[in-house]
Amino acid sequence: YTDRSKLPLEKESLDVNALLQQAINDLHPLIEQKNVVINTSFSQTGNIVNADKAYLLLTFINLIENAIKYAVQPVIDISTAEEGSDLLISIKDNGIGIAKEHQKKIFDRFYRIPEGELHTAKGFGLGLNFVKKVIDAHNGKIEVESEPSKGSTFMISIPRT
């Protein structure tokens, strides 16, 4: 029934904090160009997960890049925390935000928020669908909390075992 199997994972034990840092480093030219402020608050424990490094890195890059793309003066807070047997990753931005009626659909394939202004950002609307596929494949969850003009917070939880 699921199309989870379509994503062949090569799992290894990895440090999510280091992977988030790598995503930030990979985006350095864009971060510099847009004077992005990135604040990190990483949990010192429970940050090791058994996951596919390449897919997870792409997921983080995708979310951080979106946070940069949709803000005028981007300030992004990235944090990790241990919660029970899960690792929580939170990426919060001060961008344009997402209206309630779109929040359910943003993870759908090709879905793009139909506000004129938003289409100035290039993309095919595949990003968040891919992100969700990766998180699903890891038996994780991704949720968004957002308010127009107040920014968005993407919360990911991934089982640590």
Short mmCIF file of C-alpha atoms in Angstrom, two decimals:
data_model
loop_
_atom_site.label_atom_id
_atom_site.label_comp_id
_atom_site.label_asym_id
_atom_site.label_seq_id
_atom_site.Cartn_x
_atom_site.Cartn_y
_atom_site.Cartn_z
CA TYR A 1 0.00 0.00 0.00
CA THR A 2 2.78 2.47 0.79
CA ASP A 3 5.21 3.89 -1.69
CA ARG A 4 7.76 3.99 1.11
CA SER A 5 9.61 1.17 -0.56
CA LYS A 6 10.38 3.44 -3.51
CA LEU A 7 12.99 5.25 -1.46
CA PRO A 8 15.89 2.85 -1.01
CA LEU A 9 17.52 3.89 2.24
CA GLU A 10 21.13 3.25 3.07
CA LYS A 11 20.99 3.64 6.79
CA GLU A 12 23.96 4.37 8.97
CA SER A 13 24.46 5.72 12.44
CA LEU A 14 24.83 9.48 12.15
CA ASP A 15 24.94 12.64 14.20
CA VAL A 16 22.02 14.85 13.20
CA ASN A 17 23.67 17.96 14.66
CA ALA A 18 26.70 17.45 12.43
CA LEU A 19 24.43 16.85 9.45
CA LEU A 20 22.49 20.07 10.11
CA GLN A 21 25.80 21.90 10.38
CA GLN A 22 26.84 20.39 7.04
CA ALA A 23 23.58 21.60 5.46
CA ILE A 24 24.30 25.11 6.79
CA ASN A 25 27.85 24.94 5.42
CA ASP A 26 26.60 23.74 2.02
CA LEU A 27 24.30 26.77 1.87
CA HIS A 28 27.02 29.19 2.95
CA PRO A 29 27.17 31.19 -0.32
CA LEU A 30 23.41 31.80 -0.20
CA ILE A 31 23.55 32.56 3.53
CA GLU A 32 26.25 35.16 2.93
CA GLN A 33 24.55 36.66 -0.09
CA LYS A 34 21.27 37.20 1.79
CA ASN A 35 22.84 38.11 5.16
CA VAL A 36 21.05 35.28 6.85
CA VAL A 37 21.26 34.95 10.61
CA ILE A 38 21.26 31.32 11.73
CA ASN A 39 20.93 30.43 15.39
CA THR A 40 21.52 26.84 16.39
CA SER A 41 20.61 25.16 19.62
CA PHE A 42 21.63 21.52 19.49
CA SER A 43 20.85 18.84 22.02
CA GLN A 44 24.01 17.29 23.42
CA THR A 45 22.38 13.88 23.85
CA GLY A 46 20.24 11.61 21.75
CA ASN A 47 21.35 13.21 18.50
CA ILE A 48 22.46 9.97 16.87
CA VAL A 49 19.95 8.36 14.51
CA ASN A 50 20.08 5.44 12.15
CA ALA A 51 19.29 7.14 8.87
CA ASP A 52 20.18 7.71 5.25
CA LYS A 53 22.77 10.46 5.30
CA ALA A 54 22.35 11.70 1.72
CA TYR A 55 18.55 11.89 1.90
CA LEU A 56 18.52 13.50 5.32
CA LEU A 57 21.11 16.08 4.26
CA LEU A 58 19.00 16.98 1.22
CA THR A 59 15.96 17.28 3.47
CA PHE A 60 17.71 19.75 5.77
CA ILE A 61 19.15 21.74 2.86
CA ASN A 62 15.68 21.92 1.33
CA LEU A 63 14.03 23.22 4.51
CA ILE A 64 16.78 25.73 5.29
CA GLU A 65 16.83 26.94 1.69
CA ASN A 66 13.05 27.49 1.81
CA ALA A 67 13.44 29.42 5.05
CA ILE A 68 15.98 31.67 3.33
CA LYS A 69 13.97 32.01 0.13
CA TYR A 70 10.75 33.18 1.75
CA ALA A 71 12.12 35.83 4.10
CA VAL A 72 13.31 39.36 3.43
CA GLN A 73 15.88 39.43 6.24
CA PRO A 74 16.10 35.78 7.14
CA VAL A 75 16.61 34.77 10.74
CA ILE A 76 16.49 31.01 11.14
CA ASP A 77 16.50 29.06 14.39
CA ILE A 78 17.55 25.44 14.09
CA SER A 79 17.34 23.18 17.10
CA THR A 80 17.43 19.53 18.06
CA ALA A 81 16.03 17.94 21.19
CA GLU A 82 15.55 14.49 22.57
CA GLU A 83 11.96 13.45 23.23
CA GLY A 84 11.49 9.94 24.47
CA SER A 85 12.76 7.61 21.77
CA ASP A 86 12.60 10.33 19.10
CA LEU A 87 14.89 13.11 18.03
CA LEU A 88 13.10 16.36 17.31
CA ILE A 89 14.48 18.77 14.74
CA SER A 90 12.97 22.22 14.47
CA ILE A 91 13.63 24.75 11.72
CA LYS A 92 11.96 28.07 12.41
CA ASP A 93 12.01 31.08 10.13
CA ASN A 94 10.74 34.64 10.09
CA GLY A 95 9.45 34.43 6.52
CA ILE A 96 6.09 35.17 4.95
CA GLY A 97 4.41 32.23 6.62
CA ILE A 98 1.80 29.84 5.28
CA ALA A 99 -1.95 30.31 5.60
CA LYS A 100 -3.89 27.60 7.47
CA GLU A 101 -5.72 26.36 4.38
CA HIS A 102 -2.42 25.61 2.62
CA GLN A 103 -0.60 23.96 5.51
CA LYS A 104 -2.19 20.54 4.90
CA LYS A 105 -1.36 20.60 1.19
CA ILE A 106 2.21 21.90 1.18
CA PHE A 107 3.58 18.36 1.35
CA ASP A 108 1.61 17.26 -1.73
CA ARG A 109 3.49 16.69 -4.92
CA PHE A 110 3.66 19.78 -7.16
CA TYR A 111 1.54 21.80 -4.74
CA ARG A 112 2.49 25.44 -4.75
CA ILE A 113 0.83 28.12 -2.70
CA PRO A 114 -1.20 30.10 -5.23
CA GLU A 115 -0.34 33.58 -4.07
CA GLY A 116 1.12 35.72 -6.81
CA GLU A 117 3.97 36.90 -4.64
CA LEU A 118 5.13 33.40 -3.82
CA HIS A 119 5.73 32.35 -7.39
CA THR A 120 8.68 34.71 -7.49
CA ALA A 121 10.53 31.92 -5.72
CA LYS A 122 11.65 29.38 -8.26
CA GLY A 123 10.85 25.75 -7.86
CA PHE A 124 8.51 23.03 -8.94
CA GLY A 125 6.76 22.48 -5.65
CA LEU A 126 8.62 19.19 -5.30
CA GLY A 127 10.72 20.17 -2.33
CA LEU A 128 8.36 19.55 0.55
CA ASN A 129 6.88 16.47 -1.07
CA PHE A 130 10.39 15.02 -1.25
CA VAL A 131 11.07 16.09 2.34
CA LYS A 132 7.93 14.30 3.52
CA LYS A 133 8.83 11.16 1.55
CA VAL A 134 12.25 11.05 3.21
CA ILE A 135 10.83 11.56 6.71
CA ASP A 136 8.09 8.97 6.07
CA ALA A 137 10.70 6.49 4.85
CA HIS A 138 12.46 6.94 8.20
CA ASN A 139 9.16 6.32 10.03
CA GLY A 140 9.28 9.90 11.20
CA LYS A 141 6.79 12.75 11.22
CA ILE A 142 6.94 16.27 9.87
CA GLU A 143 4.58 19.05 10.87
CA VAL A 144 4.39 22.74 10.20
CA GLU A 145 3.22 25.57 12.42
CA SER A 146 2.82 28.81 10.59
CA GLU A 147 1.07 32.13 10.48
CA PRO A 148 1.07 34.49 7.52
CA SER A 149 3.68 37.23 7.94
CA LYS A 150 4.93 35.61 11.15
CA GLY A 151 7.05 32.84 9.69
CA SER A 152 6.95 29.06 9.82
CA THR A 153 8.35 26.32 12.00
CA PHE A 154 8.94 22.88 10.52
CA MET A 155 9.15 20.16 13.15
CA ILE A 156 10.54 16.76 12.33
CA SER A 157 10.65 13.81 14.66
CA ILE A 158 12.72 10.77 13.79
CA PRO A 159 12.93 7.58 15.83
CA ARG A 160 16.43 7.22 17.22
CA THR A 161 16.48 3.44 16.96
#
